[in-house]
XYZ file of C-alpha atoms in Angstrom:
652
model
C -12.612 -20.388 7.194
C -10.177 -19.145 9.777
C -7.138 -20.344 7.712
C -8.721 -18.744 4.549
C -9.026 -15.531 6.281
C -5.465 -15.543 7.453
C -4.195 -16.612 3.918
C -6.187 -13.826 2.285
C -4.956 -11.180 4.795
C -1.353 -12.133 4.211
C -1.712 -12.435 0.442
C -3.587 -8.936 0.112
C -1.012 -7.288 2.382
C 1.697 -8.513 0.119
C -0.114 -7.139 -2.858
C -0.655 -3.735 -1.040
C 3.019 -3.400 -0.331
C 3.999 -4.069 -4.010
C 1.450 -1.458 -5.184
C 1.738 1.243 -2.665
C 5.390 1.031 -1.715
C 7.166 -0.175 -4.677
C 4.924 1.255 -7.423
C 5.285 -2.224 -9.026
C 1.915 -4.093 -8.574
C 2.150 -7.873 -8.777
C -1.542 -8.385 -9.495
C -4.244 -6.558 -11.344
C -6.793 -4.283 -9.624
C -9.564 -6.772 -10.633
C -7.855 -9.638 -8.979
C -7.008 -7.761 -5.822
C -10.678 -6.487 -5.590
C -11.992 -9.894 -5.938
C -9.930 -11.304 -3.196
C -10.614 -8.114 -1.021
C -14.376 -8.772 -1.470
C -14.070 -12.416 -0.476
C -12.182 -11.419 2.718
C -14.872 -8.822 3.558
C -17.594 -11.450 3.236
C -15.711 -13.930 5.316
C -14.937 -11.351 7.973
C -18.628 -10.308 8.031
C -19.626 -14.000 8.696
C -16.709 -14.868 11.068
C -15.768 -11.469 12.825
C -13.951 -13.328 15.712
C -11.276 -14.435 13.037
C -10.634 -10.860 11.758
C -6.699 -10.373 11.678
C -5.205 -7.297 13.228
C -3.282 -6.648 10.075
C -6.210 -7.231 7.773
C -6.381 -4.710 4.925
C -9.977 -4.049 5.718
C -8.747 -2.556 9.121
C -6.036 -0.502 7.572
C -5.863 2.630 5.461
C -3.277 1.351 3.018
C 0.045 1.494 1.932
C 3.589 1.345 3.533
C 6.469 3.900 4.158
C 9.572 4.109 1.896
C 12.923 5.142 3.308
C 15.097 7.798 1.583
C 13.026 10.834 2.475
C 12.272 12.180 5.896
C 8.953 10.800 7.378
C 6.033 13.145 7.980
C 3.401 12.613 10.489
C -0.011 13.705 8.736
C -1.920 16.035 11.168
C -5.044 14.736 9.503
C -5.454 10.949 8.577
C -5.630 10.115 4.988
C -8.219 7.537 4.256
C -8.849 5.190 1.373
C -12.123 5.031 -0.424
C -14.615 1.991 -0.663
C -14.702 0.767 -4.285
C -17.733 0.056 -6.309
C -17.882 -1.663 -9.772
C -21.510 -1.686 -10.667
C -24.623 0.525 -10.698
C -26.286 -1.941 -8.122
C -23.265 -1.118 -5.731
C -23.944 2.625 -6.063
C -27.719 2.029 -5.363
C -26.696 0.047 -2.196
C -24.381 3.028 -1.116
C -27.240 5.324 -1.836
C -29.861 3.343 0.126
C -27.509 3.138 3.103
C -26.926 6.935 3.304
C -30.720 7.815 2.597
C -31.864 5.581 5.468
C -30.215 8.104 7.839
C -30.460 11.152 5.715
C -33.373 10.993 3.193
C -32.716 14.337 1.511
C -29.054 13.897 1.079
C -27.187 15.652 -1.786
C -24.149 14.073 -3.519
C -21.211 15.572 -5.497
C -19.551 13.391 -8.103
C -15.844 14.271 -9.101
C -13.351 12.607 -11.485
C -10.963 10.145 -9.787
C -7.428 11.282 -10.968
C -5.051 8.423 -11.624
C -1.954 9.921 -9.903
C -0.252 10.022 -6.656
C -2.022 11.287 -3.506
C -0.384 14.358 -1.956
C -0.990 16.451 1.183
C 0.002 20.169 1.419
C 0.261 22.170 4.464
C 0.242 25.934 4.417
C 1.169 28.173 7.478
C 0.211 31.903 7.192
C -0.302 31.368 3.486
C 3.286 29.777 3.023
C 3.813 26.252 1.743
C 5.708 24.466 4.503
C 5.302 20.839 3.811
C 4.329 18.761 0.714
C 3.974 14.977 1.606
C 3.010 11.783 -0.021
C 0.064 9.722 1.464
C 2.299 6.906 2.882
C 0.114 4.561 5.050
C -2.236 7.390 5.650
C -0.888 8.344 9.056
C 2.882 8.729 8.033
C 4.069 9.820 4.678
C 7.161 11.081 2.932
C 8.274 14.780 3.150
C 8.703 15.646 -0.614
C 8.367 19.419 -0.053
C 11.278 20.377 -2.370
C 9.816 18.105 -5.179
C 6.320 19.444 -4.680
C 7.749 22.959 -5.126
C 8.650 21.786 -8.710
C 5.070 21.328 -9.775
C 4.225 24.536 -11.556
C 0.425 24.746 -10.669
C 1.068 24.307 -6.898
C 1.356 27.705 -5.251
C 4.260 28.422 -2.860
C 2.375 31.293 -1.300
C -1.475 31.887 -0.978
C -3.057 35.297 -1.310
C -4.724 34.709 1.917
C -2.303 34.360 5.114
C -4.169 31.333 6.473
C -3.255 28.075 8.042
C -4.673 25.274 5.860
C -4.011 21.511 4.994
C -5.246 20.394 1.489
C -5.252 17.131 -0.181
C -5.067 16.200 -4.073
C -3.426 14.276 -6.673
C -0.222 14.865 -8.446
C -0.304 13.497 -11.972
C 1.587 13.502 -15.376
C -0.376 14.485 -18.470
C -0.503 12.205 -21.488
C 1.610 14.441 -23.498
C 4.294 14.780 -20.911
C 4.246 10.978 -20.499
C 4.814 10.488 -24.265
C 7.610 13.006 -24.339
C 9.422 11.415 -21.339
C 9.190 7.904 -22.804
C 10.526 9.021 -26.172
C 13.543 10.590 -24.420
C 14.122 7.449 -22.358
C 13.773 5.252 -25.299
C 16.503 7.358 -27.244
C 18.764 7.159 -24.125
C 18.292 3.286 -23.997
C 16.497 3.679 -20.489
C 13.602 1.586 -19.499
C 10.215 3.347 -20.368
C 7.555 4.092 -17.757
C 4.539 1.645 -17.795
C 1.985 4.506 -17.425
C 1.573 8.125 -16.333
C 0.704 7.189 -12.763
C 4.064 5.182 -12.346
C 5.753 8.053 -14.100
C 4.359 10.582 -11.675
C 5.119 8.321 -8.583
C 8.762 7.819 -9.799
C 9.299 11.541 -10.414
C 8.122 12.598 -6.909
C 10.610 10.183 -5.504
C 13.536 11.644 -7.350
C 16.284 12.960 -5.324
C 17.332 15.369 -8.084
C 14.645 18.132 -8.059
C 15.897 19.426 -11.361
C 14.590 16.193 -12.924
C 11.199 16.779 -11.280
C 11.018 20.228 -12.867
C 11.749 18.977 -16.255
C 8.848 16.279 -16.093
C 6.114 18.893 -15.968
C 3.891 17.366 -13.438
C 0.531 18.901 -12.638
C -2.011 18.619 -9.787
C -5.693 18.685 -8.911
C -6.652 19.727 -5.401
C -9.939 18.364 -4.072
C -10.120 18.419 -0.207
C -9.536 20.681 2.748
C -8.122 18.237 5.418
C -7.957 20.705 8.202
C -11.176 21.890 9.809
C -13.095 24.001 7.318
C -15.405 26.979 7.758
C -17.258 25.890 4.581
C -20.615 23.904 4.752
C -20.217 21.816 1.666
C -17.688 19.858 -0.516
C -18.797 22.151 -3.372
C -18.030 25.254 -1.339
C -14.524 23.750 -0.440
C -13.739 23.297 -4.128
C -14.655 26.877 -4.805
C -12.473 28.078 -1.831
C -9.577 26.028 -3.281
C -10.064 27.508 -6.634
C -10.117 31.103 -5.079
C -6.933 30.310 -3.205
C -5.108 29.568 -6.494
C -4.991 25.778 -6.480
C -5.808 23.770 -9.729
C -9.326 22.252 -9.159
C -11.022 19.945 -11.678
C -14.131 21.541 -12.976
C -15.873 18.328 -14.152
C -18.381 17.535 -11.438
C -22.069 17.021 -10.745
C -24.271 17.953 -7.712
C -27.450 15.918 -7.483
C -29.685 13.891 -5.066
C -30.251 11.283 -7.764
C -27.946 8.215 -8.162
C -29.551 7.789 -11.625
C -28.130 11.128 -12.582
C -24.820 10.321 -11.197
C -24.934 6.934 -13.187
C -25.674 8.899 -16.372
C -22.657 11.354 -15.439
C -20.415 8.240 -15.172
C -21.462 6.914 -18.512
C -20.877 10.258 -20.189
C -17.444 10.588 -18.747
C -16.324 7.124 -19.683
C -17.098 7.903 -23.231
C -15.138 11.122 -23.165
C -12.248 9.581 -20.958
C -10.019 9.044 -23.838
C -10.268 12.730 -24.957
C -9.101 13.990 -21.595
C -5.376 15.228 -21.354
C -4.833 13.197 -18.192
C -5.787 9.628 -16.930
C -8.751 8.979 -14.731
C -9.733 5.532 -13.388
C -13.283 6.354 -12.013
C -15.717 8.638 -10.374
C -15.786 9.520 -6.626
C -19.109 10.224 -5.110
C -19.287 12.094 -1.892
C -22.069 13.325 0.415
C -21.915 17.205 -0.410
C -22.726 18.558 3.110
C -19.831 18.577 5.488
C -22.096 18.275 8.570
C -23.649 15.148 7.186
C -20.184 13.780 6.389
C -19.267 14.456 10.106
C -22.443 12.597 11.241
C -21.635 9.528 9.053
C -18.051 9.417 10.216
C -15.468 6.682 9.208
C -14.827 3.128 9.403
C -11.122 2.185 10.176
C -10.317 2.195 6.501
C -12.654 4.612 4.724
C -15.223 7.392 5.066
C -18.708 6.161 5.351
C -19.878 9.137 3.305
C -17.854 8.501 -0.076
C -17.542 5.850 -2.641
C -15.320 5.368 -5.792
C -16.737 3.859 -8.849
C -13.972 2.171 -10.895
C -14.075 1.933 -14.526
C -13.791 -1.597 -16.105
C -10.471 -2.684 -17.493
C -9.422 -2.651 -21.149
C -9.209 -6.101 -22.805
C -7.210 -7.477 -25.692
C -6.739 -10.879 -27.389
C -3.324 -12.487 -27.505
C -1.759 -15.962 -27.985
C 0.105 -17.809 -25.263
C 3.378 -18.885 -26.695
C 4.842 -20.358 -23.614
C 4.725 -20.305 -19.798
C 7.646 -19.487 -17.599
C 7.985 -20.603 -13.931
C 9.987 -18.643 -11.372
C 10.780 -18.981 -7.791
C 10.128 -16.311 -5.174
C 11.786 -15.850 -1.754
C 9.287 -18.077 0.141
C 9.675 -20.795 -2.382
C 6.328 -20.053 -4.231
C 6.573 -20.973 -7.917
C 4.811 -18.404 -10.126
C 3.698 -18.958 -13.624
C 3.931 -16.168 -16.283
C 2.476 -16.498 -19.809
C 4.674 -15.508 -22.648
C 2.345 -13.654 -25.227
C 2.328 -12.641 -28.756
C 2.920 -8.838 -28.267
C -0.282 -6.776 -28.050
C -0.822 -3.077 -27.254
C -2.857 -2.685 -23.986
C -3.642 0.426 -22.004
C -0.819 2.309 -23.851
C 2.013 -0.110 -23.519
C 3.293 -3.044 -25.537
C 2.569 -6.209 -23.546
C 4.334 -9.627 -24.199
C 3.986 -11.166 -20.658
C 1.006 -11.768 -18.317
C 0.617 -13.277 -14.877
C -1.185 -16.616 -14.603
C -1.209 -16.157 -10.703
C -0.909 -19.929 -9.545
C -1.492 -23.493 -10.559
C -5.125 -23.524 -9.303
C -5.829 -20.500 -11.458
C -4.462 -22.299 -14.473
C -6.581 -25.353 -13.755
C -9.727 -23.265 -13.046
C -9.329 -21.401 -16.363
C -7.995 -24.538 -18.302
C -5.204 -22.411 -19.748
C -2.988 -24.171 -22.346
C 0.056 -23.153 -24.501
C -1.306 -22.231 -27.929
C -4.513 -20.748 -26.552
C -5.878 -17.499 -27.599
C -6.684 -15.722 -24.442
C -8.293 -12.345 -23.393
C -5.702 -10.216 -21.573
C -6.408 -7.194 -19.450
C -4.658 -4.637 -17.449
C -6.842 -3.332 -14.722
C -5.684 -0.008 -13.607
C -3.318 0.142 -16.456
C -0.796 -1.712 -14.335
C -0.056 -5.503 -14.463
C -1.185 -7.618 -17.427
C -3.086 -10.820 -16.457
C -4.891 -13.560 -18.448
C -8.720 -13.212 -17.877
C -10.065 -16.133 -19.874
C -9.561 -18.546 -22.829
C -11.242 -17.990 -26.152
C -12.484 -21.308 -26.203
C -14.022 -21.472 -29.689
C -10.534 -20.645 -31.048
C -8.843 -23.914 -29.355
C -7.817 -26.660 -31.664
C -5.438 -29.605 -30.447
C -3.798 -27.925 -27.438
C -2.844 -30.182 -24.720
C -3.426 -29.435 -21.088
C -0.404 -27.320 -19.601
C 2.021 -29.548 -17.845
C 2.485 -28.356 -14.251
C 6.043 -28.721 -13.187
C 6.876 -31.414 -10.552
C 10.410 -30.336 -9.813
C 11.758 -26.904 -8.970
C 13.124 -25.202 -12.013
C 16.178 -23.908 -10.092
C 17.268 -26.872 -7.781
C 15.164 -29.776 -9.188
C 13.807 -30.635 -5.832
C 10.341 -32.071 -5.754
C 7.597 -29.316 -5.563
C 4.782 -29.498 -3.077
C 1.227 -28.048 -3.189
C -0.066 -27.737 0.289
C -3.709 -28.287 1.026
C -4.312 -24.774 2.514
C -2.490 -22.902 -0.271
C -3.201 -22.085 -3.798
C 0.614 -21.808 -4.559
C 3.170 -24.461 -5.738
C 6.134 -24.311 -3.502
C 9.849 -25.397 -3.401
C 10.602 -26.297 0.292
C 14.292 -26.912 -0.260
C 16.053 -24.385 1.995
C 19.140 -24.672 -0.029
C 17.417 -23.773 -3.467
C 19.750 -21.328 -5.222
C 16.731 -19.164 -6.345
C 15.061 -19.136 -2.946
C 18.314 -18.115 -1.250
C 18.978 -15.323 -3.772
C 15.511 -13.969 -3.439
C 15.818 -13.964 0.205
C 18.995 -12.138 0.180
C 17.430 -9.514 -2.169
C 14.578 -9.192 0.328
C 17.104 -8.721 3.136
C 18.694 -5.846 1.247
C 15.510 -4.219 0.119
C 14.327 -0.665 1.238
C 11.822 -1.607 3.746
C 14.218 -4.257 5.344
C 17.919 -3.405 5.702
C 17.927 -0.909 2.888
C 21.289 -1.784 1.478
C 21.472 0.304 -1.660
C 23.187 -1.337 -4.592
C 22.570 -4.872 -3.459
C 19.999 -5.808 -5.974
C 19.234 -8.780 -8.172
C 22.150 -8.743 -10.462
C 24.895 -8.120 -7.718
C 23.201 -10.877 -5.405
C 23.432 -13.364 -8.310
C 27.117 -12.531 -8.925
C 27.959 -12.857 -5.348
C 26.078 -16.092 -4.863
C 27.491 -17.729 -7.984
C 31.040 -16.645 -6.754
C 30.377 -18.431 -3.548
C 30.858 -15.127 -1.551
C 27.364 -15.081 0.211
C 25.194 -17.947 1.106
C 23.142 -16.373 3.944
C 22.567 -12.743 5.102
C 25.404 -12.975 7.547
C 27.956 -13.437 4.815
C 26.990 -9.917 3.466
C 28.776 -8.254 6.410
C 31.999 -10.214 5.700
C 32.460 -8.929 2.172
C 35.698 -7.215 1.387
C 36.588 -4.699 -1.248
C 38.703 -7.318 -3.103
C 35.670 -9.688 -3.216
C 33.685 -7.212 -5.030
C 36.377 -5.939 -7.504
C 36.914 -9.637 -8.475
C 33.463 -9.646 -9.973
C 32.889 -8.840 -13.587
C 31.656 -5.266 -14.253
C 32.153 -3.999 -10.604
C 34.276 -0.889 -10.447
C 36.051 0.449 -7.410
C 33.706 3.414 -6.822
C 30.567 1.370 -6.862
C 32.236 -1.451 -4.729
C 33.119 1.315 -1.994
C 29.496 2.739 -2.167
C 28.019 -0.885 -1.606
C 30.411 -1.691 1.313
C 29.332 1.730 2.758
C 25.760 0.918 2.445
C 26.281 -2.342 4.068
C 28.281 -0.923 6.914
C 25.603 1.699 7.488
C 22.799 -0.959 7.719
C 24.558 -2.400 10.798
C 23.017 0.476 12.803
C 19.531 -0.111 11.685
C 16.750 -0.741 14.242
C 16.251 -4.400 14.936
C 12.655 -4.384 13.496
C 14.270 -3.843 10.054
C 16.468 -6.849 10.669
C 13.623 -9.023 11.751
C 11.666 -8.129 8.799
C 14.701 -8.821 6.622
C 15.067 -12.253 7.884
C 11.827 -13.181 6.119
C 10.068 -15.176 8.615
C 6.760 -16.449 7.192
C 3.776 -14.283 8.181
C 5.975 -11.605 9.723
C 5.694 -8.486 7.698
C 6.995 -4.915 8.411
C 4.246 -4.135 10.828
C 4.494 -7.295 12.748
C 8.250 -6.886 13.035
C 7.844 -3.588 14.548
C 5.134 -4.700 17.037
C 7.428 -7.571 18.108
C 10.377 -5.295 18.755
C 8.294 -2.657 20.387
C 7.199 -5.404 22.901
C 10.511 -7.335 23.405
C 12.973 -4.603 22.861
C 15.660 -6.888 21.167
C 16.142 -9.711 18.678
C 17.812 -11.679 21.593
C 14.826 -11.107 23.993
C 12.324 -12.289 21.327
C 14.693 -15.279 20.663
C 14.002 -16.391 24.194
C 10.420 -15.693 24.248
C 7.790 -18.368 24.615
C 4.963 -18.903 21.873
C 2.496 -17.823 24.544
C 4.297 -14.538 25.221
C 4.461 -13.693 21.500
C 0.796 -14.450 20.939
C -0.275 -12.120 23.763
C 0.993 -8.968 21.718
C -1.881 -6.862 20.528
C -2.139 -6.901 16.847
C -0.451 -10.445 16.254
C -1.873 -13.769 17.045
C -1.299 -17.512 17.094
C -0.240 -17.874 13.401
C 2.568 -15.288 13.785
C 3.451 -16.550 17.323
C 3.816 -20.076 15.931
C 5.873 -18.964 12.963
C 8.196 -16.862 14.879
C 8.772 -19.276 17.784
C 9.506 -22.124 15.436
C 11.876 -19.993 13.377
C 14.119 -19.267 16.350
C 14.029 -22.769 17.561
C 16.088 -23.917 14.449
C 19.823 -24.507 15.040
C 20.827 -22.838 11.860
C 18.852 -19.613 12.891
C 20.570 -19.623 16.271
C 23.930 -19.687 14.445
C 22.857 -17.017 11.991
C 21.955 -14.618 14.917
C 25.236 -15.287 16.517
C 27.157 -14.604 13.381
C 25.170 -11.287 12.785
C 25.997 -10.284 16.374
C 29.756 -10.950 15.821
C 29.571 -8.760 12.710
C 28.370 -5.846 14.905
C 24.783 -5.944 13.394
C 22.544 -4.101 15.832
C 19.953 -6.420 17.507
C 18.148 -3.746 19.623
C 15.012 -1.953 18.820
C 15.667 1.898 18.374
C 12.273 2.997 17.916
C 9.716 4.207 20.581
C 8.917 1.303 23.079
C 5.674 0.463 24.641
C 5.113 1.540 28.151
C 2.633 -0.866 29.742
C 2.481 1.079 32.912
C 1.230 4.162 31.056
C -1.851 5.821 32.434
C -4.152 5.096 29.472
C -2.361 1.910 28.152
C -4.719 -0.361 26.044
C -7.566 2.186 26.064
C -9.324 3.173 22.861
C -10.050 6.912 22.889
C -11.843 9.235 20.520
C -11.303 12.991 20.111
C -14.358 15.248 19.269
C -15.367 18.888 19.265
C -12.966 22.027 19.166
C -10.037 22.044 21.425
C -8.764 25.294 22.949
C -5.221 24.646 24.282
C -3.955 21.829 22.062
C -4.227 21.054 18.399
C -5.898 17.828 17.483
C -2.507 16.484 16.653
C -0.855 17.433 19.812
C -3.799 15.886 21.794
C -3.565 12.549 19.687
C 0.194 12.589 20.363
C -0.335 13.090 24.215
C -2.919 10.348 24.255
C -0.609 7.935 22.473
C 2.328 8.737 24.652
C 0.034 7.766 27.509
C -0.589 4.318 25.872
C -3.863 5.021 24.182
C -5.069 3.982 20.805
C -6.829 6.939 19.148
C -9.707 6.236 16.651
C -11.988 8.502 14.733
C -15.351 6.983 15.402
C -17.290 5.957 18.448
C -18.346 2.404 18.963
C -18.940 -0.199 21.684
C -15.104 -0.757 21.817
C -14.468 2.994 22.668
C -13.210 3.291 26.290
C -12.967 7.067 26.537
C -14.303 10.214 24.629
C -12.321 13.545 25.071
C -14.926 16.224 24.212
C -14.042 19.830 23.312
C -16.568 22.625 22.730
C -19.306 22.264 20.168
C -19.079 18.387 20.215
C -21.846 16.886 18.229
C -23.129 13.366 17.297
C -20.046 11.578 18.698
C -20.640 12.958 22.204
C -24.339 12.023 22.017
C -23.398 8.485 20.855
C -20.763 8.194 23.691
C -23.575 9.045 26.200
C -25.995 6.593 24.773
C -23.353 3.856 25.003
C -22.292 4.658 28.654
C -18.682 5.618 27.631
C -16.706 7.713 29.858
C -16.423 11.271 28.875
C -13.604 13.661 29.837
C -12.650 17.164 28.828
C -9.559 18.663 27.248
C -8.550 20.216 30.666
C -8.616 16.601 32.191
C -6.107 15.343 29.553
C -3.924 18.387 29.823
C -3.546 17.648 33.588
C -2.690 13.921 33.152
């Protein structure tokens, strides 16, 4: 079970990056949710095997480069999902065990991009994306181009509010018509269009696309007593607030509301993908608190996916950067969730075997969340003489024999010289979350590789202008721009380089933790497996993978070549101080602070080495209590946790 938990964690984190960061999901919501639930079940049964980077322990998402990073003063949480009435009843039972007379508010779940808006003295000072919940992207100038977001409030107050930026169906249709006429790729759905728009560097394009918003939360401390009162306050302040909502103590009434909205869903001018149910009273929300990932006082019911029937015409096999061979069904075209679909993921060979999928089959295709098409099941009564699908034995790129490891669902090419594997690895190295070499995408990498100009990542830094100009279709201006991007990447912090090397099990977060601890690639290079495993947040699997990677002679040569090409090998971020006063302690803040803002107190605690969390548990080492501290203070006392004041913190 330990290996299954590790594999699920790695797999789900990969899917999360594709969804939140790249706006290019690689699996359907339904498949992700099924794997996520399996992980939750296993973690409940085997809590000692929970991975530090488990998606059940995180808020979600990752950070893009290209915009200034923004530290959210108040953490943005994900929501627990529900897919049935029984799950809503279970949520209701859990809440009413503590609060029998609880009142709920049900709101529409807008299918857009989460945004956070900060106002000072009534003036909009920051508009940011959600990012990973703690750090987002500062997109203020683009936010100002959304017509229904006020730049100045009537009241000169300081407030942080949350909501969704979205694109209406009419605007989406208009934009895609224009893109089609211009020969551009059409957006898959309004959510992708909204996300792509808010990441535009040309604000005039943002203005033309007519985004809109719905605000639904006061993130900064509120003087209101309920969520309903907060929504009315936001309405008074001039924000766009969705008026479709229900307040009730009955989960049965909420279920009727859900069914009614689902019928009317297609008549709305914007997309929704569910209903959010929250405890209405803010005081009760405070008492219930949060898990690491989500509030305990809210749940999101997700609508079921649209399904259509199509025929499988063929199956295409492609190689990823880790050697995984991915099957894709080529379909008879079908209109699904507003787009024309002719391809659908088949996930892996185990999935094909389990569903007994064959070329020529009629299958049910779905597109959960209106994102990635996938094959759900075969229409068995329409099958005639189709033969079982022949699973490839040899890599379609290099013809090496493929392997199907016992602890994996994937078919894998393990030839390190496989052309497809090398090219995908080079693309990963140049990607935004790694070395961020703008212009070094799939097409250019393919041309450079086939021209024998690059075989590994070190070769990238030896490219000359004449090399690029010799390639078909490369003009001098774009060649110079690419060389500038390559040169600029030499100065990246070494955690970007480490992630770009594509070491198995080592994602962006693990790369940062490794370099925070060791300070440089060279120091990590000489670290023992035991030293690596001791880093909080990692573990034996990552330690083993990193240690074995740096043991390879070809890797030693690669690092030497990168160094000779003046690629930075040192970590440039904030380093851990293991001698700090509160190093390794888990600390909770509660109550009203007089001298510091909550964010200033959090920053000071973190600078002293502490990990700041939102809820009190047996793992909490210290509680900092301001005035009017409530249930968290009581719980800390009952658990015998050390309690200190704001003054104590200020004097550290």
